[in-house]
PDB file of C-alpha atoms in Angstrom:
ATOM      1  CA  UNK W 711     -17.021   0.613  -4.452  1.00  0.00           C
ATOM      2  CA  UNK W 712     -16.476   0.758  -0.450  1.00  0.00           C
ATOM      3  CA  UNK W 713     -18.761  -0.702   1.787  1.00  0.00           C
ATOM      4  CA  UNK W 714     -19.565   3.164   3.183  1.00  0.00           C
ATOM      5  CA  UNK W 715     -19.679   4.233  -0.061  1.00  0.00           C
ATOM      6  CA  UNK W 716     -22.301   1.900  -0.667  1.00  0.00           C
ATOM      7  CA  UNK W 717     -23.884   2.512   2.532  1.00  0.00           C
ATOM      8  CA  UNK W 718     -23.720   6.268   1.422  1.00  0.00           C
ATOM      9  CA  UNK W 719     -25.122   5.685  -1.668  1.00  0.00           C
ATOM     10  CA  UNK W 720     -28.250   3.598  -0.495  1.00  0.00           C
ATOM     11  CA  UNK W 721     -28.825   6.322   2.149  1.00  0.00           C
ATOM     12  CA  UNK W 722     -28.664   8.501  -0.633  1.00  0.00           C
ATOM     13  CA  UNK W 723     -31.367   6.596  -2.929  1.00  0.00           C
ATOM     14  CA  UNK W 724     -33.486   6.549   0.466  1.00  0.00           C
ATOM     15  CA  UNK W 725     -33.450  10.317   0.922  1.00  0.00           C
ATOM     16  CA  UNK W 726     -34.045  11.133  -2.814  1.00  0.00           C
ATOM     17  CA  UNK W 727     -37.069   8.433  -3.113  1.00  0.00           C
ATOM     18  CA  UNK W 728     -38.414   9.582   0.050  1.00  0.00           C
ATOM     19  CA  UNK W 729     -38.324  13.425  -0.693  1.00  0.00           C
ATOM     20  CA  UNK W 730     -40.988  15.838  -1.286  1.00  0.00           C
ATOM     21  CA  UNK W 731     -39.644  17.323  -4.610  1.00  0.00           C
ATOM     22  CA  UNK W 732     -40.741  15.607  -7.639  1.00  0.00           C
ATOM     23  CA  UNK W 733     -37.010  16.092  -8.973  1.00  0.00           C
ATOM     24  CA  UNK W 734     -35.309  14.314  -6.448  1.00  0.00           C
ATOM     25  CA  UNK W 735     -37.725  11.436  -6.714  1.00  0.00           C
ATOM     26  CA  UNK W 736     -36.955  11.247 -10.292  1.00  0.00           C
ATOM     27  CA  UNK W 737     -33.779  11.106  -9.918  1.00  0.00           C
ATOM     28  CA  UNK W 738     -33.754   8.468  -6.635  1.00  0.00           C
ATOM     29  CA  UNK W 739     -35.453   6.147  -8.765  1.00  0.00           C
ATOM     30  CA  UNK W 740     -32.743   6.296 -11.769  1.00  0.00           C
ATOM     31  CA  UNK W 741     -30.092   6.216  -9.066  1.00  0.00           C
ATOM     32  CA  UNK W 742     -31.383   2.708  -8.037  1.00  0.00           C
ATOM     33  CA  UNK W 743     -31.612   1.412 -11.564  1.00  0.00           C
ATOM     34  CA  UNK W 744     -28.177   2.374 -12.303  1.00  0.00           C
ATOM     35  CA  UNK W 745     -27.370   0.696  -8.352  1.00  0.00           C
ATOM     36  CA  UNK W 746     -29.001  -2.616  -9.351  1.00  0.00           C
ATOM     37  CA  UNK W 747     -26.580  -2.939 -12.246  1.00  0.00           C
ATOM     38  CA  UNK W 748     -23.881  -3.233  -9.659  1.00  0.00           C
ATOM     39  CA  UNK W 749     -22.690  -6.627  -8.066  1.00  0.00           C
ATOM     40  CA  UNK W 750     -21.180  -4.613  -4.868  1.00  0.00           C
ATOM     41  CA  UNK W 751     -24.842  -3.068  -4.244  1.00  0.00           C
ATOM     42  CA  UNK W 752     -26.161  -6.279  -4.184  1.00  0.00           C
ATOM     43  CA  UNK W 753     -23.569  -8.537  -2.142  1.00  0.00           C
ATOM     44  CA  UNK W 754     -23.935  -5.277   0.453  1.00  0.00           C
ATOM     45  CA  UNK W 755     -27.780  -5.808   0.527  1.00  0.00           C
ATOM     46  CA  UNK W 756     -27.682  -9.587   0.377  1.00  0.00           C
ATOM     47  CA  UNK W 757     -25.319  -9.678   3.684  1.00  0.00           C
ATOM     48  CA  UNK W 758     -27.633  -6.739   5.186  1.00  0.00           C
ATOM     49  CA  UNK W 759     -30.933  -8.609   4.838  1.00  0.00           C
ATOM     50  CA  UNK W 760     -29.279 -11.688   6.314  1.00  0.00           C
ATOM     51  CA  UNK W 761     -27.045 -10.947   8.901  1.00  0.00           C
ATOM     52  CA  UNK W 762     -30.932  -9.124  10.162  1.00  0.00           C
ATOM     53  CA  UNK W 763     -31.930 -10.990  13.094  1.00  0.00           C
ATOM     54  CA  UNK W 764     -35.871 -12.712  12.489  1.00  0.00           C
ATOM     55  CA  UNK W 765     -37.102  -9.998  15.494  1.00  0.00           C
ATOM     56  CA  UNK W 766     -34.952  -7.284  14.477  1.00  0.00           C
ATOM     57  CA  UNK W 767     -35.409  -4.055  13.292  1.00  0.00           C
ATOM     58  CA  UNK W 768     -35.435  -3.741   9.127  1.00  0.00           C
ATOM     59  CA  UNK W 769     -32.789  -0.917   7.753  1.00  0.00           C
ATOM     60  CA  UNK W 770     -32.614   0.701   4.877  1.00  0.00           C
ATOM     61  CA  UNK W 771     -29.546  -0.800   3.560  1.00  0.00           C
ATOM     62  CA  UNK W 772     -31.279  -4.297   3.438  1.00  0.00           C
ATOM     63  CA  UNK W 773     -33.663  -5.780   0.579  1.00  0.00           C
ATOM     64  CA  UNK W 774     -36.847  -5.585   2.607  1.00  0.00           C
ATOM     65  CA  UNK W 775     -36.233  -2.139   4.075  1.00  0.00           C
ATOM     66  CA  UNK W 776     -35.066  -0.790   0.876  1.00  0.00           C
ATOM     67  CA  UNK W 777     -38.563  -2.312  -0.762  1.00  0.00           C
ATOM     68  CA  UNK W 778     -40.610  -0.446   1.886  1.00  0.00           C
ATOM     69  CA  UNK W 779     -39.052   2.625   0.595  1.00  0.00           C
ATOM     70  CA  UNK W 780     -39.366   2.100  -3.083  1.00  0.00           C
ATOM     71  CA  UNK W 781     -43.357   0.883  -2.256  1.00  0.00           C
ATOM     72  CA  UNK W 782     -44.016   3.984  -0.577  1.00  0.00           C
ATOM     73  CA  UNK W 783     -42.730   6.289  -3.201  1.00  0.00           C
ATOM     74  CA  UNK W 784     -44.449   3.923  -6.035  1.00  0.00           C
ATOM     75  CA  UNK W 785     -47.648   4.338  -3.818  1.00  0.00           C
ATOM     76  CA  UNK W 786     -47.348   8.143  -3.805  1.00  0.00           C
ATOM     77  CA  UNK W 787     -46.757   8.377  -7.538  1.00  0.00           C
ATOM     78  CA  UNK W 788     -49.245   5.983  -9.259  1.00  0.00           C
ATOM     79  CA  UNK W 789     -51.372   7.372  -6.622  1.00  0.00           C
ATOM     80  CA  UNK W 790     -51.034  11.091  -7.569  1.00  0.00           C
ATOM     81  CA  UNK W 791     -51.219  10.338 -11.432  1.00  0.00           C
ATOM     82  CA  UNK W 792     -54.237   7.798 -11.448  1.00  0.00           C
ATOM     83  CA  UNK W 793     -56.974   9.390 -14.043  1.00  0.00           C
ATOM     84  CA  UNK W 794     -54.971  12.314 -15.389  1.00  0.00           C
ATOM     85  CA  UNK W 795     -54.663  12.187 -18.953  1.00  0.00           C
ATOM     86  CA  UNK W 796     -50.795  11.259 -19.062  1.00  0.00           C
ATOM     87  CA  UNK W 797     -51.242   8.498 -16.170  1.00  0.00           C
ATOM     88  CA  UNK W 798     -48.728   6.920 -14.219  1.00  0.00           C
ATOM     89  CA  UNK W 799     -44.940   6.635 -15.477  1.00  0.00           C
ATOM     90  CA  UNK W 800     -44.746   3.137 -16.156  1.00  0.00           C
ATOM     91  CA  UNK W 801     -41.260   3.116 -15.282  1.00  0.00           C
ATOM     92  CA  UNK W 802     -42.143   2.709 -11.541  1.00  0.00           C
ATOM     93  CA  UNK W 803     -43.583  -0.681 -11.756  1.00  0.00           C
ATOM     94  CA  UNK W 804     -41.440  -1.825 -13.553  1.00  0.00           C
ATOM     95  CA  UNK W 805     -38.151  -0.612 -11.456  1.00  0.00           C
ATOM     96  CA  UNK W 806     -40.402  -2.178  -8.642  1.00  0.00           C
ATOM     97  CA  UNK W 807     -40.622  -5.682 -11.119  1.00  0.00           C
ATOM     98  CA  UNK W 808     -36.816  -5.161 -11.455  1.00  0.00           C
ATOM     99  CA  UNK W 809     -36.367  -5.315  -8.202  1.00  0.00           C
ATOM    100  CA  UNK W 810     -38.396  -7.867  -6.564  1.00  0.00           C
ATOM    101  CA  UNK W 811     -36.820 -10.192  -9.370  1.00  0.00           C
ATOM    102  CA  UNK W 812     -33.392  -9.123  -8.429  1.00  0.00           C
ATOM    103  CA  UNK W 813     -33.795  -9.425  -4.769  1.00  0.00           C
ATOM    104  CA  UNK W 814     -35.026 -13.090  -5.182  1.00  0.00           C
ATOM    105  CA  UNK W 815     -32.034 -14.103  -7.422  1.00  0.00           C
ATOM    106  CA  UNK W 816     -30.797 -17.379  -5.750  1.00  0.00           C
ATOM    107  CA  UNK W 817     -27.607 -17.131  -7.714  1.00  0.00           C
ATOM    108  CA  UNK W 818     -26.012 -15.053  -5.077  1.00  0.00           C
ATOM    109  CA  UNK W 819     -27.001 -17.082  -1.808  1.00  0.00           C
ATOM    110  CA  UNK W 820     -29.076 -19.699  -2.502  1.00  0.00           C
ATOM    111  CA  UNK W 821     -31.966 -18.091  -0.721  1.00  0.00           C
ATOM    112  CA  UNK W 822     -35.295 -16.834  -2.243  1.00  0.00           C
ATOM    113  CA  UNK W 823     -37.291 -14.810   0.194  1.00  0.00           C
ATOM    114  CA  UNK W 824     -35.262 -12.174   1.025  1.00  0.00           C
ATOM    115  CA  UNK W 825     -38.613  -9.680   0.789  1.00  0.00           C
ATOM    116  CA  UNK W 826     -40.734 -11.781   3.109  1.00  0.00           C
ATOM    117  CA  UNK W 827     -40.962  -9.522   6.079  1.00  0.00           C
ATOM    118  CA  UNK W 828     -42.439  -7.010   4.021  1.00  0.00           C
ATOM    119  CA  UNK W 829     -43.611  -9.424   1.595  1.00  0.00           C
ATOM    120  CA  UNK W 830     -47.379  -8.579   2.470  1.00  0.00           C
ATOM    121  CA  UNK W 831     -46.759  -5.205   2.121  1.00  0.00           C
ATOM    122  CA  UNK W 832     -45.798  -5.461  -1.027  1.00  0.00           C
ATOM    123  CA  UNK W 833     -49.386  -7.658  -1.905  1.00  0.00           C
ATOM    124  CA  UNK W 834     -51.249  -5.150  -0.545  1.00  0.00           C
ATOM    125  CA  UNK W 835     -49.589  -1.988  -2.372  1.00  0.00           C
ATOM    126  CA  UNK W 836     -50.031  -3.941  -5.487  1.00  0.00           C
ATOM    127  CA  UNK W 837     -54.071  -4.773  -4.614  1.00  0.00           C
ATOM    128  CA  UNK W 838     -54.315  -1.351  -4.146  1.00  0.00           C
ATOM    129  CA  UNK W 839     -52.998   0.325  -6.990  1.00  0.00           C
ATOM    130  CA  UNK W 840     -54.726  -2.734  -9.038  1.00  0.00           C
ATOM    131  CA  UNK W 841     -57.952  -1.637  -7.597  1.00  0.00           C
ATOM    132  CA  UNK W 842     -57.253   1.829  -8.063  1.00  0.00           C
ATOM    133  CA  UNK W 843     -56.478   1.867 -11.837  1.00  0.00           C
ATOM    134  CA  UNK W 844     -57.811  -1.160 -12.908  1.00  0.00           C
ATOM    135  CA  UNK W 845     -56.798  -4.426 -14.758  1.00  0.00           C
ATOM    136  CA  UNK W 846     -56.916  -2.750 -18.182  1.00  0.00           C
ATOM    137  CA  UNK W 847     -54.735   0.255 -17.570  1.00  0.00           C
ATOM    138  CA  UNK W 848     -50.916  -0.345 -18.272  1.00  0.00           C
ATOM    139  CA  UNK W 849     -50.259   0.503 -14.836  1.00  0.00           C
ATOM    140  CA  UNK W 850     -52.590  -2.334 -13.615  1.00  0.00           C
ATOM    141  CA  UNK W 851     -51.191  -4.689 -16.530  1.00  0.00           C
ATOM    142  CA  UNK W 852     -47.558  -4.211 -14.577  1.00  0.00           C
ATOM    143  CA  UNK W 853     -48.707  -4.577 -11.035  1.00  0.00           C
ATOM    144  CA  UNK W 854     -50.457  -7.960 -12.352  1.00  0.00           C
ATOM    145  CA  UNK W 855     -47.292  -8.947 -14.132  1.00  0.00           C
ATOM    146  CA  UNK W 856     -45.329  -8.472 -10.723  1.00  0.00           C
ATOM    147  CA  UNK W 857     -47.704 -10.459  -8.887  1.00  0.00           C
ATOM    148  CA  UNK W 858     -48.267 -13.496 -11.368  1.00  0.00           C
ATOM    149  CA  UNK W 859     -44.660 -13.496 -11.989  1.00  0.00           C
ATOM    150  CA  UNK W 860     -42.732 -12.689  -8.944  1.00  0.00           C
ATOM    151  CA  UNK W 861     -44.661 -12.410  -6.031  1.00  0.00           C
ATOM    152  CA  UNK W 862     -47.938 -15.529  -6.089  1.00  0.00           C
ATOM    153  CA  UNK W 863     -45.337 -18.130  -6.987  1.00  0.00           C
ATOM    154  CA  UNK W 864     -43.246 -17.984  -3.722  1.00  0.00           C
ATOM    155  CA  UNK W 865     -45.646 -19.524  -1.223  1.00  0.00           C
ATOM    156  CA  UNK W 866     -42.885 -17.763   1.651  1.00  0.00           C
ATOM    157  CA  UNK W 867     -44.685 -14.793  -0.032  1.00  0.00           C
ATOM    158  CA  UNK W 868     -47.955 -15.782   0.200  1.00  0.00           C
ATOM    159  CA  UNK W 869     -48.336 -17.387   3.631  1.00  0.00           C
ATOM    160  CA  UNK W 870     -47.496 -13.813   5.224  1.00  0.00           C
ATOM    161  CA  UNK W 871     -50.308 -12.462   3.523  1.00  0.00           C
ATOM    162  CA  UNK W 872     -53.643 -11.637   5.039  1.00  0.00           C
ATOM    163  CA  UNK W 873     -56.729 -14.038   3.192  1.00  0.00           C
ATOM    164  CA  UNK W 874     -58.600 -10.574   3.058  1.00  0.00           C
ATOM    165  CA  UNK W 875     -56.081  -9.645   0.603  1.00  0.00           C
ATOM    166  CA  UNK W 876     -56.587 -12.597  -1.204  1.00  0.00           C
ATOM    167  CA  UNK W 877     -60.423 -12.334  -1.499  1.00  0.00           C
ATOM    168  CA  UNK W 878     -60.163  -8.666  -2.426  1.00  0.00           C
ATOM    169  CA  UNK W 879     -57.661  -9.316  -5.391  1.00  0.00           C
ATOM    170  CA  UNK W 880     -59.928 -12.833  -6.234  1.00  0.00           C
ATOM    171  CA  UNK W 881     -62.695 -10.934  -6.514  1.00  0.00           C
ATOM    172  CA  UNK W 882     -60.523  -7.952  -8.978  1.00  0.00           C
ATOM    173  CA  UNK W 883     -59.952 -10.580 -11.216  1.00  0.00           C
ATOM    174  CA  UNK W 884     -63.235 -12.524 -11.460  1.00  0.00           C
ATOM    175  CA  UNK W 885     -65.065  -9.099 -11.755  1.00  0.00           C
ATOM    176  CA  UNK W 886     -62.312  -8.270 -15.037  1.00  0.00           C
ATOM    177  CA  UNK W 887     -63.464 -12.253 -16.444  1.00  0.00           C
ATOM    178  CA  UNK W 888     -66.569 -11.645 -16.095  1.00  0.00           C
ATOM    179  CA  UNK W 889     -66.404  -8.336 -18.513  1.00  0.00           C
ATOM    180  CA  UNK W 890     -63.804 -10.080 -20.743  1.00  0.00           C
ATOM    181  CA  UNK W 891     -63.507 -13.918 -21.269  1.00  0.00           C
ATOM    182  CA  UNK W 892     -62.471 -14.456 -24.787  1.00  0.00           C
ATOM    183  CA  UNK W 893     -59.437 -16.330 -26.515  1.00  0.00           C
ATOM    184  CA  UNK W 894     -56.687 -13.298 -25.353  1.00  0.00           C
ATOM    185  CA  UNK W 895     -53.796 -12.841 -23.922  1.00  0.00           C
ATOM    186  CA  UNK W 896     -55.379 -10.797 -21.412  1.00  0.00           C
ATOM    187  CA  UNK W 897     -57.691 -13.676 -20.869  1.00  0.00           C
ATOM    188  CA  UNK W 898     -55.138 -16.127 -20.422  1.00  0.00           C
ATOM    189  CA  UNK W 899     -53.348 -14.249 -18.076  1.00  0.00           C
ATOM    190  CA  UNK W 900     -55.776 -13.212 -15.672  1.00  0.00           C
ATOM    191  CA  UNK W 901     -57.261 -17.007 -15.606  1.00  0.00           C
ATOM    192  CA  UNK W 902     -53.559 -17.202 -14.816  1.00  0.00           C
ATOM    193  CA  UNK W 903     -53.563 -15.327 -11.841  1.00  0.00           C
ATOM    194  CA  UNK W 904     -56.647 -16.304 -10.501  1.00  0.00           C
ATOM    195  CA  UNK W 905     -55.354 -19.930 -10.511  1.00  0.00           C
ATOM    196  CA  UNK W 906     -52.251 -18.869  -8.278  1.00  0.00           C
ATOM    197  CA  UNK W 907     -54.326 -16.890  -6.013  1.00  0.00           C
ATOM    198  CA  UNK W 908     -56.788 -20.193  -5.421  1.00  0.00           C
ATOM    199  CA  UNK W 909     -53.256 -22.754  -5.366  1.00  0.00           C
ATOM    200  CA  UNK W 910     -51.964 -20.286  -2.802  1.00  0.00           C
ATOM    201  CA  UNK W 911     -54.469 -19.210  -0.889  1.00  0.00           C
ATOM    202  CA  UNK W 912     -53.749 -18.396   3.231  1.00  0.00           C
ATOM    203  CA  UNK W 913     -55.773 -19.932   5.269  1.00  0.00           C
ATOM    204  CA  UNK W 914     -59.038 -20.533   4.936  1.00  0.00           C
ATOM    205  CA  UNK W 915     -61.760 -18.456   2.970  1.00  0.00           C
ATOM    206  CA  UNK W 916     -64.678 -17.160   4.040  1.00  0.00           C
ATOM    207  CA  UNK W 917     -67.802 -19.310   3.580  1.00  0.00           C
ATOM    208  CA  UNK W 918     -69.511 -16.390   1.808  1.00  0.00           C
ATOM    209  CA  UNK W 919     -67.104 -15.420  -0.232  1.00  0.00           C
ATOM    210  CA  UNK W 920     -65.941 -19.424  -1.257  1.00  0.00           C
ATOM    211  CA  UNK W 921     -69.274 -19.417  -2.259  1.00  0.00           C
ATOM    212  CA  UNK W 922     -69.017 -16.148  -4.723  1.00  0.00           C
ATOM    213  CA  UNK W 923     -66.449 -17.711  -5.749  1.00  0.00           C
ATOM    214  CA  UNK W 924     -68.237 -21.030  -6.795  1.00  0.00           C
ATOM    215  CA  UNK W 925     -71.042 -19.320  -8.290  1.00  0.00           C
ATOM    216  CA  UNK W 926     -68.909 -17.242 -10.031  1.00  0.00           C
ATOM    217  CA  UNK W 927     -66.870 -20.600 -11.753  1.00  0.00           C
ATOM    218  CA  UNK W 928     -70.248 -21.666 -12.160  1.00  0.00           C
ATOM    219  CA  UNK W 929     -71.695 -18.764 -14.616  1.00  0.00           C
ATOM    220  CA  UNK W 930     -68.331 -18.751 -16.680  1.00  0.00           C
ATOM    221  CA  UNK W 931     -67.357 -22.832 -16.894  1.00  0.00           C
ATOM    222  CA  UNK W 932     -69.985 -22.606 -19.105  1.00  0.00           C
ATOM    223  CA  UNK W 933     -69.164 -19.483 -21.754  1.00  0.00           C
ATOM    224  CA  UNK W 934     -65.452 -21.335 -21.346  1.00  0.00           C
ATOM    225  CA  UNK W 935     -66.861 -24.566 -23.113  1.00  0.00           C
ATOM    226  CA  UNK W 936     -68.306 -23.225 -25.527  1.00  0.00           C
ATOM    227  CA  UNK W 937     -65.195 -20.692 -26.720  1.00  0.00           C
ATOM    228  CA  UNK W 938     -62.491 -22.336 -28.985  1.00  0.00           C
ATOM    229  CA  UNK W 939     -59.860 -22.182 -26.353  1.00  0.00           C
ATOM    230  CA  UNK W 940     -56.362 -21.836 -26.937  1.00  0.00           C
ATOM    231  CA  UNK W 941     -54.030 -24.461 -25.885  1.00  0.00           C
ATOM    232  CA  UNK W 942     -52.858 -22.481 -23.064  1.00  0.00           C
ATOM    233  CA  UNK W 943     -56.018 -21.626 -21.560  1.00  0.00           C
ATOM    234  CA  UNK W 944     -57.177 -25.149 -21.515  1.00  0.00           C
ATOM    235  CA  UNK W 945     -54.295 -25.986 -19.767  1.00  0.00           C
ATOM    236  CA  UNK W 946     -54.688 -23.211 -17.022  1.00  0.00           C
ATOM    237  CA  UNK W 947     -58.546 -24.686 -16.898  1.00  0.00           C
ATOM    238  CA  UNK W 948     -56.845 -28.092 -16.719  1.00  0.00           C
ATOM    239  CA  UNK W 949     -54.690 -27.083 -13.916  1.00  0.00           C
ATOM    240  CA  UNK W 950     -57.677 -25.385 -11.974  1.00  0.00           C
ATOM    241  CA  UNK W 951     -59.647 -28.703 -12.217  1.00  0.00           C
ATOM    242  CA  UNK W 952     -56.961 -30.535 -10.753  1.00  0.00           C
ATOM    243  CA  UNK W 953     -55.557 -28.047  -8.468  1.00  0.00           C
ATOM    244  CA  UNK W 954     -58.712 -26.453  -6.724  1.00  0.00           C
ATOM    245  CA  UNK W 955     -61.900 -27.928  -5.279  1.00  0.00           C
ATOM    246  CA  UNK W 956     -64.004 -24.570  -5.656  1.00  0.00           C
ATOM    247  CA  UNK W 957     -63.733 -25.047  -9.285  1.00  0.00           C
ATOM    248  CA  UNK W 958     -64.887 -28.945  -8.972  1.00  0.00           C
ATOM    249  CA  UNK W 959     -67.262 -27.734  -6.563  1.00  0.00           C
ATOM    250  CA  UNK W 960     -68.772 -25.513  -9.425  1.00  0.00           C
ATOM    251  CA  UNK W 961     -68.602 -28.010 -11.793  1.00  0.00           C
ATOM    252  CA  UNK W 962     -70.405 -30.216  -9.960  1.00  0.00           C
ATOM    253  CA  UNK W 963     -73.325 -27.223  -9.532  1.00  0.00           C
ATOM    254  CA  UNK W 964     -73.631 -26.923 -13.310  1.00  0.00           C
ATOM    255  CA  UNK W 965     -73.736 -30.486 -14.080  1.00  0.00           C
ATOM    256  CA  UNK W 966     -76.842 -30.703 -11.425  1.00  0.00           C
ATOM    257  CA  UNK W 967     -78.426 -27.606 -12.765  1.00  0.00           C
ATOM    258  CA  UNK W 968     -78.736 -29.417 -16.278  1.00  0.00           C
ATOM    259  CA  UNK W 969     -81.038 -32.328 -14.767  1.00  0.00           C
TER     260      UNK W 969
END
């Protein structure tokens, strides 16, 4: 494959993502899934993002520009479908997964971060469809997966992102503990998440919210000792003792509370 034939085909991908008939976005998004199966596409997007100069413009034919586009069809489409009985196709978060992992493959330059200028984008869109559909929903489920996996792990990532962001997807997961703490997977992986979003934190938080936050460590610590936890969630506890001083904080509040 050419380098303009590349350049066509991303172009391509762009127009059909970006257009107004359901068809064509159907089809841009199964173009790109066939496009991230090729080593060409992805050596032409790799020298793209970083021959980009730090002030310059983003273009389509580079990782971050190429992410804006995908986002903003994903946010149109889970959007749209939110609450009707056959939902959201699935298959959008997870190209979107697919991608974001691909993009910060370090095989091919040595370089993770290739999304950050449009890294906080990408935290917001998935807040928002989080928020919008809900922890529960398999939509929701893939939008956590993407952040607990790909995205709260890089702190290049994370140290873009606004701390309002933060709070607001804090407080989506302490709300979904505090309808469901039990010995699940489910559990476990939102405890998972929540311990990210404290370890990577931007910033500082809000002294009103640090202290929902504390209270709300405070309620649960003490439904958490009293479950038979699974290995893994007593490590994630383990690492949130160690890790974060709101949860020592609230520790500290329940051990006054019993004298």
């Amino acid at each position: 494959m050419s380098h303009d034939s590349i350049d066509t085909e991303i172009d391509l991908v762009h127009k059909q993502l970006s257009s107004s008939k359901i068809t064509q976005r159907k089809e841009g998004l199964k173009k790109l899934n066939v496009l991230l199966d090729s080593n060409e596409f992805l050596q032409a997007l790799d020298v793209n993002t970083l021959a980009t100069p730090a002030a310059g413009k983003i273009k389509v034919g580079t990782w971050p520009g190429l992410c804006v586009t995908l986002v903003e069809y994903a946010a149109i489409e889970v959007t749209a479908s939110v609450g009707k009985k056959k939902g959201p196709d699935t298959a959008i978060p997870k190209t979107l997964r697919r991608f974001v992992q691909i993009a910060d493959d370090d095989r091919r330059t040595g370089r993770k971060g290739m999304l950050a200028r449009k890294a906080a984008k990408l935290f917001v869109h998935a807040k928002d469809i989080i928020a919008k559909s809900s922890l529960a929903s398999s939509i929701g489920q893939e939008y956590s997966a993407l952040l607990r996996t790909h995205l709260l792990p890089v702190s290049q990532y994370c140290n873009v992102v606004s701390s309002v962001a933060f709070q607001e997807l804090l407080d989506l997961y302490m709300g979904k503990l505090e309808e469901q703490l039990d010995r699940t997977e489910d559990t476990f992986r939102h405890m998972s998440s929540l311990l990210l979003l404290l370890q990577q934190f931007p910033g500082d938080m809000e002294p009103l919210f640090q202290q929902d936050v504390v209270t709300f460590f405070a309620n649960q610590l003490p439904v958490i000792n009293q479950l038979r936890l699974s290995a893994k969630l007593l490590c994630c506890m383990s690492l949130m003792h160690a890790s974060s001083p709101i949860v020592f904080a609230a520790e500290q509040h329940v051990l006054c509370s019993r004298h």
